[in-house]
Short mmCIF file of C-alpha atoms in Angstrom, two decimals:
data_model
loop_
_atom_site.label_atom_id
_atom_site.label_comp_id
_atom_site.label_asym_id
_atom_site.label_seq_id
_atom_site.Cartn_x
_atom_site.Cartn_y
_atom_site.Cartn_z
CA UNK A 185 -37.49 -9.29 43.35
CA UNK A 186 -41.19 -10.78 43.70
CA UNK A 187 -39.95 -13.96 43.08
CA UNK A 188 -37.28 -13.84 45.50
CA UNK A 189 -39.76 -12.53 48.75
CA UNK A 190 -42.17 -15.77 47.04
CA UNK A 191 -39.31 -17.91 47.66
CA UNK A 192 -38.82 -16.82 51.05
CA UNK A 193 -42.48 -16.91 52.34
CA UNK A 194 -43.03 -20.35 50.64
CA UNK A 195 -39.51 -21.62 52.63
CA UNK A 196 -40.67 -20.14 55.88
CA UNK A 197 -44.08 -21.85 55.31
CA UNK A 198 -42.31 -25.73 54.43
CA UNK A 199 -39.06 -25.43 57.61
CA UNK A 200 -40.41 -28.40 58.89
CA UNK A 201 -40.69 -30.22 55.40
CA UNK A 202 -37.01 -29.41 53.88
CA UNK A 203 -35.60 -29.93 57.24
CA UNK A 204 -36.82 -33.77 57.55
CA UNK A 205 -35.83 -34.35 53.40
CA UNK A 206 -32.60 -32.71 53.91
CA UNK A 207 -31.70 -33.79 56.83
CA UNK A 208 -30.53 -37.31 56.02
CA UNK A 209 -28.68 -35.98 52.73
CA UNK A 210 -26.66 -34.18 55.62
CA UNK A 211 -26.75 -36.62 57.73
CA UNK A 212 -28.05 -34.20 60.50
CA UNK A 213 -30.63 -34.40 62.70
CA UNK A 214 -34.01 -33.00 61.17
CA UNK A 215 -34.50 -30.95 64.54
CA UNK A 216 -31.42 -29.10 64.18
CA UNK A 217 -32.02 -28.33 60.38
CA UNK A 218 -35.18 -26.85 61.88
CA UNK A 219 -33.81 -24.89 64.21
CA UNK A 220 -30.96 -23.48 61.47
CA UNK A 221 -33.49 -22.39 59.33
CA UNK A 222 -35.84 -20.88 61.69
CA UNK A 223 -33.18 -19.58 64.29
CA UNK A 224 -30.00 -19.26 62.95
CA UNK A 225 -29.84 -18.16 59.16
CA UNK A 226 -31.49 -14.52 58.59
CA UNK A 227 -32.87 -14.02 55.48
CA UNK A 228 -33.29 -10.41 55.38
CA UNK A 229 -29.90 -8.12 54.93
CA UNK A 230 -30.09 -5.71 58.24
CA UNK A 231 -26.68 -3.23 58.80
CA UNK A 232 -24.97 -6.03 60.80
CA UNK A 233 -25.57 -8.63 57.67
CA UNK A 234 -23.99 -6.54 55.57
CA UNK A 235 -21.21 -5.44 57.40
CA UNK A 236 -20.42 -9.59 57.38
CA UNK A 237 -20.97 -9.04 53.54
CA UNK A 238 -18.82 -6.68 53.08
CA UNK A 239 -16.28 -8.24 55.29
CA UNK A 240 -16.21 -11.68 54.01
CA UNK A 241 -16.09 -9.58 50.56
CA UNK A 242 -12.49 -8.02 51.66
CA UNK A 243 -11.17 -11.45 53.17
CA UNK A 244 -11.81 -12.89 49.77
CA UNK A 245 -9.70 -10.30 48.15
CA UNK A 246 -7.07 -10.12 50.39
CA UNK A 247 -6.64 -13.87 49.40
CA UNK A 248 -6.94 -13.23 45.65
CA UNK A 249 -10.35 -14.77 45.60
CA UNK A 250 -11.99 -11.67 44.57
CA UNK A 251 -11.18 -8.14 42.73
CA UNK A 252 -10.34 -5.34 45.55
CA UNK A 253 -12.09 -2.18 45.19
CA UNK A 254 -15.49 -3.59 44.03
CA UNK A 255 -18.37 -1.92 45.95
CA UNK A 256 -21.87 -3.74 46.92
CA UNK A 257 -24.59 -3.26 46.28
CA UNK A 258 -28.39 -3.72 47.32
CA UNK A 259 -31.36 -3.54 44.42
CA UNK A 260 -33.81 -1.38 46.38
CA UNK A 261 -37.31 -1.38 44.44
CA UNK A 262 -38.43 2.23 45.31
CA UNK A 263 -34.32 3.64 44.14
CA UNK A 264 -35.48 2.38 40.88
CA UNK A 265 -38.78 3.45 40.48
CA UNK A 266 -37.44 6.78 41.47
CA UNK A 267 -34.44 6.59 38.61
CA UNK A 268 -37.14 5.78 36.30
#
């Protein structure tokens, strides 16, 4: 999980970097990648994210994409220490 919150404080620090490289190999504008990384695209799963989780989750089983039935869920560092 560390390396996952590095990942995402080291992204949020370069938005203005990977936007300009990627941009081109999108063939978007670099000021629009900026503004979907900063603006658009959450990186933190809130109740409403996961709600679209769990929805897109169903879609994809209604359309055989996925198994039905299968529950998600969220690794939660202090629900494992306190399993421990």
């Amino acid at each position: 999980a560390a390396a996952l919150v590095e990942a995402k404080r080291r992204g949020r620090e370069r938005v203005a970097q990977i936007a300009h490289a990627e941009a081109p190999k999108l063939q978007l504008d670099a000021g629009f990648c900026r503004r979907y990384l900063t603006n658009i695209i959450h990186f933190d799963l809130g109740p409403r994210e996961l709600a679209g989780l769990r929805r897109f989750y169903e879609l994809a089983a209604e359309l055989g994409l996925a198994p039905r039935g299968v529950q998600i869920e969220c690794y939660r560092p202090h629900a494992l220490a306190e399993s421990r």
